[in-house]
Coordinates of C-alpha atoms and ligand atoms in Angstrom, one line a residue:
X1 CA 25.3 -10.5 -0.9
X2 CA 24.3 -7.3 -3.2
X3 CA 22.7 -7.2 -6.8
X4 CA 23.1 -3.5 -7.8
X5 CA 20.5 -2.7 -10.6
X6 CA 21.1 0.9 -11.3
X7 CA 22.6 4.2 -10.2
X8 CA 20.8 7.8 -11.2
X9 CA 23.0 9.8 -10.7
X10 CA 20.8 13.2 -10.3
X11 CA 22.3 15.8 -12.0
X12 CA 21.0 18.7 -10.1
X13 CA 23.0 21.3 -7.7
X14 CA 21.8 21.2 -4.1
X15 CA 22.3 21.4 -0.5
X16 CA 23.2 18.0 0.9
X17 CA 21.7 18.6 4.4
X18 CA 24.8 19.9 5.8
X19 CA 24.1 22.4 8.5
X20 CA 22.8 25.6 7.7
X21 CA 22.1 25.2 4.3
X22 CA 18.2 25.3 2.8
X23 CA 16.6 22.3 2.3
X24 CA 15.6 22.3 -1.5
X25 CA 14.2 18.4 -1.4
X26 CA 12.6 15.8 0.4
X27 CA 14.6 13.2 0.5
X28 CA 12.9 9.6 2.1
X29 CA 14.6 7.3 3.8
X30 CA 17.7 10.1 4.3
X31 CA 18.8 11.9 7.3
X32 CA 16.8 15.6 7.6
X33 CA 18.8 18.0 9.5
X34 CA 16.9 20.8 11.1
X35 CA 17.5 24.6 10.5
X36 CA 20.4 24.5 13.6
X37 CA 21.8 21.8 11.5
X38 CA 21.3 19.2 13.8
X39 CA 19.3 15.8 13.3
X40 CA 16.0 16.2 13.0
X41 CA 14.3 14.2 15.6
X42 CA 10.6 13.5 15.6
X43 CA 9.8 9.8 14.9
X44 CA 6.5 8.6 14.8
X45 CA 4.9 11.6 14.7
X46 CA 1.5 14.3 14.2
X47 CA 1.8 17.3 11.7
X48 CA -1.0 20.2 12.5
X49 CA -1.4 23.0 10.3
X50 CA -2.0 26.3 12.4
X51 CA -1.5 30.0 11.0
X52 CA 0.0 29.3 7.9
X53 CA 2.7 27.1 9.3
X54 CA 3.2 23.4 10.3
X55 CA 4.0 21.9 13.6
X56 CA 5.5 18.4 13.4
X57 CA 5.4 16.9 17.1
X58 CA 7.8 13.2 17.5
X59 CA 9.2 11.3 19.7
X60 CA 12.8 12.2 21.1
X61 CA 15.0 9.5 20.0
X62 CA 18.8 10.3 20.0
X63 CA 21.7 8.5 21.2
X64 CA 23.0 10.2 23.9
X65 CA 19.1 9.7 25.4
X66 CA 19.4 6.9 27.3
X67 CA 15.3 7.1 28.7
X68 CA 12.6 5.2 27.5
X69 CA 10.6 8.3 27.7
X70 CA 13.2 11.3 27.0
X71 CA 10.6 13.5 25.4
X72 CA 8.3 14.6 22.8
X73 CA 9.8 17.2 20.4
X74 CA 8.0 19.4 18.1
X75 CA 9.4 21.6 15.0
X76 CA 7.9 24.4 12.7
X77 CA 8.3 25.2 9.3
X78 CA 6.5 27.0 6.3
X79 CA 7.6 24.9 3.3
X80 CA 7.8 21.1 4.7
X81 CA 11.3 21.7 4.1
X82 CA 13.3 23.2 6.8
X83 CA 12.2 22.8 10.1
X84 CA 12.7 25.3 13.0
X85 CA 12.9 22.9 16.7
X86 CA 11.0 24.5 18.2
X87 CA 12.1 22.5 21.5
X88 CA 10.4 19.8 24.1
X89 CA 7.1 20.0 23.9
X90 CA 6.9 17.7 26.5
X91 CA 9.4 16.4 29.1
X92 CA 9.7 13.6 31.3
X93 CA 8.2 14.0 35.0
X94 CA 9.5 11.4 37.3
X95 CA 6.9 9.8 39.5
X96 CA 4.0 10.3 37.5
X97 CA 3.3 8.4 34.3
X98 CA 5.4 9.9 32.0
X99 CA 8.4 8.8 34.2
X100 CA 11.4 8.6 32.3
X101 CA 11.0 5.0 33.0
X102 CA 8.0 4.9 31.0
X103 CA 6.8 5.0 27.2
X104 CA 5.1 8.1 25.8
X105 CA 4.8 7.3 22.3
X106 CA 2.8 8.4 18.5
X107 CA 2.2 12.1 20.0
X108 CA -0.3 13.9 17.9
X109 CA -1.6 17.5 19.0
X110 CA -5.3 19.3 18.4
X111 CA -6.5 22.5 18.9
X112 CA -9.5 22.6 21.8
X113 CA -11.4 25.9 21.1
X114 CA -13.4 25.3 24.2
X115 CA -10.6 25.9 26.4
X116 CA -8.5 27.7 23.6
X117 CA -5.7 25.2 24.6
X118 CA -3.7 22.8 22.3
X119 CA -3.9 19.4 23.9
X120 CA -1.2 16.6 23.0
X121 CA -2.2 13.0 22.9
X122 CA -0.3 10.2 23.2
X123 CA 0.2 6.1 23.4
X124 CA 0.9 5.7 27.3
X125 CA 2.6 2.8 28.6
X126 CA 5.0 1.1 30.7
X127 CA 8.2 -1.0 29.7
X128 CA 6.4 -4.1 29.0
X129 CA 3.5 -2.9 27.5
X130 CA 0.9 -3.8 29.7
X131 CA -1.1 -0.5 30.4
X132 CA -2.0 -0.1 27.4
X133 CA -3.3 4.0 28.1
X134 CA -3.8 6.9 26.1
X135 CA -2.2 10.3 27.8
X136 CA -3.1 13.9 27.0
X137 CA -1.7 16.9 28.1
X138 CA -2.3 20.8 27.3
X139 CA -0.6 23.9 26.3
X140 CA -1.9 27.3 25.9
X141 CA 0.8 27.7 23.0
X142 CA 1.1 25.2 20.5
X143 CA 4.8 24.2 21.1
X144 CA 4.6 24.2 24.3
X145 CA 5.9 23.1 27.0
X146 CA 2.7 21.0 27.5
X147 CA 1.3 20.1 31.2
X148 CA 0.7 16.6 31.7
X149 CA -2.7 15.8 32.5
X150 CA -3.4 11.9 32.5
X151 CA -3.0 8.7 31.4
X152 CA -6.6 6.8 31.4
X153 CA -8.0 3.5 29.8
X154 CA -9.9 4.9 26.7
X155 CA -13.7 4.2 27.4
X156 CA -12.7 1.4 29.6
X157 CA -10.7 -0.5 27.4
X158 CA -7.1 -0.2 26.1
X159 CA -5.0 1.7 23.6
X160 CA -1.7 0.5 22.0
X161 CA -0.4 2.6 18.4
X162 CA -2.1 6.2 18.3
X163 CA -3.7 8.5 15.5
X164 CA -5.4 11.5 15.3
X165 CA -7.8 13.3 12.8
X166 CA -9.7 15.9 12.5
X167 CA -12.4 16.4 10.6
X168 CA -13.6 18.9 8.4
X169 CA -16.4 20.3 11.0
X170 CA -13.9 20.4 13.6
X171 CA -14.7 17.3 15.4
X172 CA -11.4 15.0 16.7
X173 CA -11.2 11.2 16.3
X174 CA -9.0 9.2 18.8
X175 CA -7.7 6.6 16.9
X176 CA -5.9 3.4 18.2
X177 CA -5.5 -0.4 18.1
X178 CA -6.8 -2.0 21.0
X179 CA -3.7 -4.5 21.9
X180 CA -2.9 -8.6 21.7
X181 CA -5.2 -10.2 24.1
X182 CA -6.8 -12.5 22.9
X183 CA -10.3 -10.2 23.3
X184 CA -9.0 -7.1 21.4
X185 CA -7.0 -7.1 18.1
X186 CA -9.6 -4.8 17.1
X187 CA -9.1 -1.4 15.7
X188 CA -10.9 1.3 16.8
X189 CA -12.0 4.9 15.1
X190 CA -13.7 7.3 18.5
X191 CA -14.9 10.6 18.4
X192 CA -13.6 13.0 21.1
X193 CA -15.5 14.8 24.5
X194 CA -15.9 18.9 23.5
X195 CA -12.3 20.1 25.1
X196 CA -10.7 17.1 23.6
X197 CA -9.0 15.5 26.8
X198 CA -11.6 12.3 26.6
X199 CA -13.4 10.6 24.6
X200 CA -17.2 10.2 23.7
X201 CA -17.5 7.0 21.4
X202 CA -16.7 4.5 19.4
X203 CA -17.5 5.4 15.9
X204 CA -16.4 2.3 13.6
X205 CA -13.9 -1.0 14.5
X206 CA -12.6 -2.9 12.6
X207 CA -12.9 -5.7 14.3
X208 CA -10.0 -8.5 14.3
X209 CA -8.4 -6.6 11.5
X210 CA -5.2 -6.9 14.1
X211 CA -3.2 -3.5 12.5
X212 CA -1.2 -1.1 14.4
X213 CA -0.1 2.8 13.4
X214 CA -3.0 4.2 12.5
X215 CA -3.2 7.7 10.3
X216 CA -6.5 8.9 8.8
X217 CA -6.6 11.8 6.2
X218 CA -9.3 13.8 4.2
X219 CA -9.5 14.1 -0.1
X220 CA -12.2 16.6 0.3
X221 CA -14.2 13.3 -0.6
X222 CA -13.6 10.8 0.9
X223 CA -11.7 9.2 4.2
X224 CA -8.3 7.2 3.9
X225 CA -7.2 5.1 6.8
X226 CA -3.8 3.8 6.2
X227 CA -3.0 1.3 9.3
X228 CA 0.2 -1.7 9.1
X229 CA 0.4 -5.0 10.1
X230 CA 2.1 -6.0 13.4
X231 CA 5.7 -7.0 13.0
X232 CA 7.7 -4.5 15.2
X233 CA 10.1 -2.5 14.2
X234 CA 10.3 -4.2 11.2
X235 CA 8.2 -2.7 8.1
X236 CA 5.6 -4.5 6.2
X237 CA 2.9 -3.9 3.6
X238 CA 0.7 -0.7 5.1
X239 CA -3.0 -1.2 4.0
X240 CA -5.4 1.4 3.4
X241 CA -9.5 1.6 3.3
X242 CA -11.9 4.2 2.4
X243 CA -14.7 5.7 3.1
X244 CA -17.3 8.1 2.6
X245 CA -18.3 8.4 6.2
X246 CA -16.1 8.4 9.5
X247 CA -18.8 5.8 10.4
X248 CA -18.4 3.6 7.5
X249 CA -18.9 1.5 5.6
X250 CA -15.0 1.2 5.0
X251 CA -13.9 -0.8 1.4
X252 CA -12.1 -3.3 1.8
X253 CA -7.9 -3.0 2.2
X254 CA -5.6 -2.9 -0.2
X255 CA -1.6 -2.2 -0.1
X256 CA -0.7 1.6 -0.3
X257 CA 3.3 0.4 -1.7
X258 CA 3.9 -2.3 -4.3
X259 CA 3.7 -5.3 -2.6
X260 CA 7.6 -6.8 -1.6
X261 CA 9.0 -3.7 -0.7
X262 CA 7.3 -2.8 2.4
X263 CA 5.9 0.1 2.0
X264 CA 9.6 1.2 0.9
X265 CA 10.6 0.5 4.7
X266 CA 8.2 2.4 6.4
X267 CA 5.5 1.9 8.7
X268 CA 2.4 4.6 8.2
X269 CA 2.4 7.3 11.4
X270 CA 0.4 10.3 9.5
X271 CA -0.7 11.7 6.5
X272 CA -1.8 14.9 5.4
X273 CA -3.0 17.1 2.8
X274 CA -1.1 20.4 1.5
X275 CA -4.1 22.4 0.3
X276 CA -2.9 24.6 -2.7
X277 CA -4.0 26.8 -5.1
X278 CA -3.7 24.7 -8.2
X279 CA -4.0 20.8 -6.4
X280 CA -4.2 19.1 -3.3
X281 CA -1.5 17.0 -2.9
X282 CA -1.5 14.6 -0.3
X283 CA 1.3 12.9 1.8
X284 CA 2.3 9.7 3.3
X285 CA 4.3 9.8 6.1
X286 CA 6.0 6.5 7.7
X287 CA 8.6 6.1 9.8
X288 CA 11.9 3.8 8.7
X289 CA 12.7 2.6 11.9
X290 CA 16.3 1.3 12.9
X291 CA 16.0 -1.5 15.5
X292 CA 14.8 -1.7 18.6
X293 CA 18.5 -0.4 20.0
X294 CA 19.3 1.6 17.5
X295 CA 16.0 3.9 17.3
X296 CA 18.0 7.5 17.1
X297 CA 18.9 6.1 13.3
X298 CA 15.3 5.6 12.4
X299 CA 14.5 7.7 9.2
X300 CA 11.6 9.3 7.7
X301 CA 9.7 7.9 4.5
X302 CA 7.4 10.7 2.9
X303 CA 6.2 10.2 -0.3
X304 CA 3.1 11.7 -2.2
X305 CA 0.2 9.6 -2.6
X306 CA -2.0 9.2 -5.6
X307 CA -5.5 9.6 -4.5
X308 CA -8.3 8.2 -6.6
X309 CA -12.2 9.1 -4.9
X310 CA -13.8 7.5 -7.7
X311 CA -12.2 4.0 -7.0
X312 CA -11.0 5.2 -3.1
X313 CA -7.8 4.0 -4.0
X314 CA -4.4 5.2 -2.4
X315 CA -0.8 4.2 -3.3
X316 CA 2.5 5.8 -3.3
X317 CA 5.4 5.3 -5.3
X318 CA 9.0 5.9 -5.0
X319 CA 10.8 8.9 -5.6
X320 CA 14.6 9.4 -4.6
X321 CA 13.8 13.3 -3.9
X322 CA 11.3 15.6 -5.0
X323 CA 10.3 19.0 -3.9
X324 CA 6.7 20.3 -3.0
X325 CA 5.6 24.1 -3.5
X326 CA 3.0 24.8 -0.7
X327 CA 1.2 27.5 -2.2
X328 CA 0.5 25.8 -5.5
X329 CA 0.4 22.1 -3.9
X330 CA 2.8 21.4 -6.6
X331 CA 5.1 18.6 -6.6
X332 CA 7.9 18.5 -9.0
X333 CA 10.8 15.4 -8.9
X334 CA 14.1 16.5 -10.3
X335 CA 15.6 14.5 -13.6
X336 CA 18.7 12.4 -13.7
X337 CA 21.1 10.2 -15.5
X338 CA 20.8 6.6 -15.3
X339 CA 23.1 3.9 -15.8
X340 CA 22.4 0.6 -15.8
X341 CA 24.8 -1.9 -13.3
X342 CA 24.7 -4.4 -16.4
X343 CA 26.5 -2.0 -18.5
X344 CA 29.6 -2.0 -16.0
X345 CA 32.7 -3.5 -15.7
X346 CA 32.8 -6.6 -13.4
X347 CA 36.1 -8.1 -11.8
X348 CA 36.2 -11.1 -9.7
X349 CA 33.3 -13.5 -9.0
X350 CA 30.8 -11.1 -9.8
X351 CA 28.5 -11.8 -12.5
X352 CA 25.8 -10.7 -14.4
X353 CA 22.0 -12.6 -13.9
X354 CA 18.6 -11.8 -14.0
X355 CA 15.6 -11.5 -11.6
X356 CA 13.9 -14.3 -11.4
X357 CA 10.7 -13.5 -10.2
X358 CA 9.2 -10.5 -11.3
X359 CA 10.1 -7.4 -9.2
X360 CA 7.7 -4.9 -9.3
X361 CA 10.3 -2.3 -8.6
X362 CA 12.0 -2.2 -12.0
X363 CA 10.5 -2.9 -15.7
X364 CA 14.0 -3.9 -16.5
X365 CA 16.0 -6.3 -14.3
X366 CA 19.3 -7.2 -15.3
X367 CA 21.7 -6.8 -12.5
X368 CA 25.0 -7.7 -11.0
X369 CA 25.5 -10.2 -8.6
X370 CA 28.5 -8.6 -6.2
X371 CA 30.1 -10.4 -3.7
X372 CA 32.9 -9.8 -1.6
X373 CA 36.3 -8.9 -3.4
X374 CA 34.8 -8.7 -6.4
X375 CA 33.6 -5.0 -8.1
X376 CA 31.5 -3.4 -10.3
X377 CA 32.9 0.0 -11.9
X378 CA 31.0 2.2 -14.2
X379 CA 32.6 4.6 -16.6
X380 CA 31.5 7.7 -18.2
X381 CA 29.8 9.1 -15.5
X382 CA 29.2 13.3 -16.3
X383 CA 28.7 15.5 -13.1
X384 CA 28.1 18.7 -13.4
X385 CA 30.8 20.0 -10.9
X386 CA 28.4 20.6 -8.4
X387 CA 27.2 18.5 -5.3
X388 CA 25.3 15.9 -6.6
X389 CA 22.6 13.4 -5.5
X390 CA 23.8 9.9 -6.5
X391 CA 21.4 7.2 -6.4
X392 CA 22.2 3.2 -5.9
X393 CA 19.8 1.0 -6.5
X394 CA 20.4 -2.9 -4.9
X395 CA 18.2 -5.6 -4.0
X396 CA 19.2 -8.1 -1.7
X397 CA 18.4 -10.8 -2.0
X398 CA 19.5 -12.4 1.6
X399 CA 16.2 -10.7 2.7
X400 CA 12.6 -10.5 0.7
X401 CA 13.5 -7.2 -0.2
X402 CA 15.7 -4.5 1.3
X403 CA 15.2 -1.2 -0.8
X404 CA 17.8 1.2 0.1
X405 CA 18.9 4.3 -1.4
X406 CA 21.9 6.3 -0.3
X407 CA 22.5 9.5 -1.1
Ligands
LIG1 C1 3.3 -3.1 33.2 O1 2.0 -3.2 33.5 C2 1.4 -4.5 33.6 C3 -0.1 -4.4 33.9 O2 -0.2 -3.6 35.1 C4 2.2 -5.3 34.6 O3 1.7 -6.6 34.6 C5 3.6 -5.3 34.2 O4 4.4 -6.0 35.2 C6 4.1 -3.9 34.1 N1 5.5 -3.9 33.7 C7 6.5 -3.3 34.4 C8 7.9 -3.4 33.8 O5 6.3 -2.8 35.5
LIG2 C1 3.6 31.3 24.5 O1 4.5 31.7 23.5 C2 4.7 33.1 23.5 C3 5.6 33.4 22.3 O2 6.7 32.5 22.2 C4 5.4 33.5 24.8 O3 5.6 34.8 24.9 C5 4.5 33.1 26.0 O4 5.1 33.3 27.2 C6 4.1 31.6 25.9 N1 3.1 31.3 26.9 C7 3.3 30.2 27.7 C8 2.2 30.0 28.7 O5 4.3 29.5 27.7
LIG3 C1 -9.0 23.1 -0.2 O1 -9.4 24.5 -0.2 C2 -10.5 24.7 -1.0 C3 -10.8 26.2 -1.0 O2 -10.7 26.8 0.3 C4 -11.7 24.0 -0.4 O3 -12.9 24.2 -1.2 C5 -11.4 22.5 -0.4 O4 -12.4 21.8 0.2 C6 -10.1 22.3 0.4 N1 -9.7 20.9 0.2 C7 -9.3 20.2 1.3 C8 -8.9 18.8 1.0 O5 -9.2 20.6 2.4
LIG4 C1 39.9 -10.7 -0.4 O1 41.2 -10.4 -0.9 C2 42.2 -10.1 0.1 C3 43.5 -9.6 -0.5 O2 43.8 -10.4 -1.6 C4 42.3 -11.3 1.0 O3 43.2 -11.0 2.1 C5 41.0 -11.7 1.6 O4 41.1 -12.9 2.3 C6 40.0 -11.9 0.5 N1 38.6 -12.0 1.1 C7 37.8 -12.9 0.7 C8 36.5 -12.9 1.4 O5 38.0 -13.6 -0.2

C-alpha cells in the first residue's frame, strides 16, 4: 500500500547518469555511475583529500562478485562529482586473512609521513563475525595496489564497524565499536602508533553507548562524531555528539535526520569537510544499503549538514539533488515544480486522507491512499523538453517510514 504526497518535478536539463555524460548533481539515494559509465561501487567507505583531489576507497560489492571479500575499490575525482576508478586498491589473497572467504569491510586510508606510505585500514573478520580484528595494509601510491600487512586485536581487545580521522596536527584516530559480548558494547575513539599501522591508546569510550559505523569530522571548532544504532542492514536514527576535545567531554546525542525517517535510509560511514574559499560546507555520507543478499544495489546518501559550534549541533536535511562548487564550498539545490497528489485525479478505490500523526517530512500532508488497480493521474504537468528529474514523494505506511525518491 502507497500514499503518494507529492511529485517535483525538477525542471532543470541534465545528465541522467547515463554513461559518459558529466555528473552535474548529487543525487542521494540514486545510482552514481563512474566516469567509464559503470556503477560506482564503493560502499561503506573513507574519502582522503590529497593534492587537490579526493580519493574515495569502498567496499567491492557487485553482483557478478560472488566473495565475501572481493575487494576494496578506490576512485578519484576533483569535483565530488564524477569519479575516475581508479581500480582495486586491494585484492583478495587466499590463505591469509583477507581470504576471499573472509570480511574486509569500512576501508579508510591515511597518509603515514614516517614511512611516506599510504596505509589502508580496515574491519577484519571472518564469516560469522567472531574475530572481531582491525587490518591494515600499505601502498607507496595512494590507489594502490596496497600490500596486506595484518589483521591484529586492537590493544588486546576487539574491533567490529571502523572509522578514521585525522586531525588537524596530523595525528590519526582509530575508531571502532568494540562488539556484542556482553563485556564490550562500548565505543571506542584511539590515537594511532607514529607510521600508523598500530595503535597507541584509547583516547575517550563511550561506554555502553552500543553504536556501530563510526565517522568523526572537524568544523574548525569543534569535533562531530556521528555513530548509528545496531539494526543491520537496516537504517535507523544516526546520532551525533560533540566535542571540543578528541578527549572529551562529548555532549550528549542527539539525531542528525528528523526522527522517523531514518536518517533518510542511511547508516553514517564518513563525513567530511569541503574547505572553500567563501564556506566550509560539510557532508554526511551514509550508506543505503540493500539487504544482506542484495548488497551490489546498496546506494549512497550524501547530504550537507548544518553545523552549529555554538550549540554543537548537526543535522541534515533532505534534498532530491543539489550540486557543490569545490572551490567556493558552495552548495546550490536546483528549483522545481510541485504538484500536490491531492490535486489529482483518482480512479478506483483510491482515496484521499490525511496523516494522522504528524510527519515531520511535510508541513502539508494530504495525500492519496493508492492501492492496487486503482490510479492517481495528474494533469498539467510542463517539461521543458529536456531530460528531466522527476521527483515522487510516497510514505508507506506498511513500514514506520519508507522515504524513497526515484528519479
Ligand atoms: C570465526 O571466529 C570465531 C572465533 O575464533 C569462531 O568461533 C568461529 O567459528 C569462526 N567462524 C567461522 C565461520 O570460521
Ligand atoms: C605509483 O603510481 C605511479 C603513477 O601511476 C606509477 O608510475 C608507479 O609505478 C606506482 N608505483 C607503485 C609502487 O605501484
Ligand atoms: C579552511 O581553510 C582556512 C584557510 O586555510 C583555515 O583557516 C581553516 O581552518 C580551514 N578550515 C577547516 C575546517 O579546515
Ligand atoms: C485488477 O484488474 C484486473 C483486470 O480487471 C483483474 O484481472 C485483477 O484481478 C484485478 N486485481 C485486483 C488485485 O483487484
Amino acid at each position: 500500500m502507497l500514499s503518494l504526497t507529492r511529485l517535483l518535478v525538477l525542471l532543470l536539463a541534465t545528465g541522467i547518469g547515463a554513461s559518459g555524460r558529466k555528473n552535474k548533481y548529487i543525487v542521494p539515494g540514486a545510482t552514481w555511475y563512474d566516469t567509464d559509465g559503470q556503477i560506482l561501487s564503493a560502499h561503506a567507505g573513507g574519502i582522503v583529500e590529497h593534492e587537490g583531489r579526493w580519493y574515495w576507497f569502498g567496499q567491492n560489492e557487485r553482483q557478478e562478485d560472488k566473495d565475501l571479500f572481493s575487494g576494496i575499490n578506490v576512485y578519484s575525482s576533483d569535483d565530488l562529482l564524477d569519479w575516475k576508478n581508479e581500480g582495486r586498491a586491494l585484492s583478495p589473497v587466499p590463505g591469509t586473512d583477507i581470504a576471499p572467504d573472509l570480511v574486509a569491510e569500512r576501508p579508510k586510508a591515511v597518509f603515514d609521513p614516517v614511512n611516506k606510505n599510504w596505509v589502508l585500514w580496515f574491519h577484519s573478520d571472518n564469516s560469522t563475525y567472531g574475530l572481531l580484528r582491525q587490518g591494515v595494509a600499505t601502498s607507496p601510491n595512494i590507489t594502490g595496489p596496497y600490500e596486506f600487512q595484518k589483521a591484529f586485536s586492537p590493544l588486546g581487545g576487539t574491533s567490529q564497524d571502523f572509522g578514521l580521522f585525522q586531525d588537524v596536527d596530523g595525528s590519526a584516530y582509530a575508531l571502532y565499536s568494540n562488539g556484542d559480548d556482553p563485556a564490550a558494547h562500548d565505543n571506542l575513539i584511539s590515537r594511532m602508533k607514529p607510521g600508523f599501522t598500530d595503535l597507541e591508546e584509547v583516547v575517550y569510550t563511550f561506554l555502553d553507548f552500543d553504536l556501530e559505523a563510526p565517522a568523526i569530522v572537524f568544523s574548525g571548532k569543534r569535533y562531530y562524531i556521528l555513530m548509528s544504532h545496531k539494526t543491520g542492514y537496516r537504517p535507523n536514527n544516526v546520532v551525533v555528539f560533540s566535542a571540543e576535545k578528541l578527549a572529551g567531554p562529548w555532549s550528549i546525542q542527539s539525531y542528525v535526520a528528523p526522527s522517523g525517517t531514518r536518517t533518510f535510509n542511511s547508516q553514517s560511514t564518513m563525513a567530511f569537510a569541503v574547505n572553500g574559499s567563501h564556506e566550509t560546507t560539510i557532508l554526511y555520507c551514509g550508506d543505503q544499503w540493500a539487504t544482506a543478499k542484495d548488497l551490489y544495489e546498496s546506494t549512497y546518501i550524501w547530504l550537507p549538514a548544518e553545523v552549529d559550534d555554538r550549540t554543537g549541533s548537526f543535522t541534515i536535511g533532505w534534498h532530491d539533488l543539489y550540486s557543490i562548487d569545490v572551490n567556493t564550498g558552495k552548495v546550490t539545490y536546483p528549483e522545481g515544480q510541485t504538484y500536490e497528489a491531492e490535486d489529482g485525479v483518482v480512479t478506483g478505490s483510491a482515496y484521499k486522507t490525511v496523516c494522522c500523526a504528524q510527519h515531520s517530512l511535510e508541513t502539508h500532508c494530504d495525500l492519496i491512499q493508492v492501492f492496487p488497480n486503482s490510479s492517481i493521474t495528474i494533469d498539467n504537468i510542463v517539461g521543458t523538453g529536456n531530460p528531466q528529474w522527476v521527483s515522487l514523494y510516497y510514505h508507506n505506511p506498511d513500514g514506520l517510514c519508507t522515504y524513497r525518491r526515484y528519479p
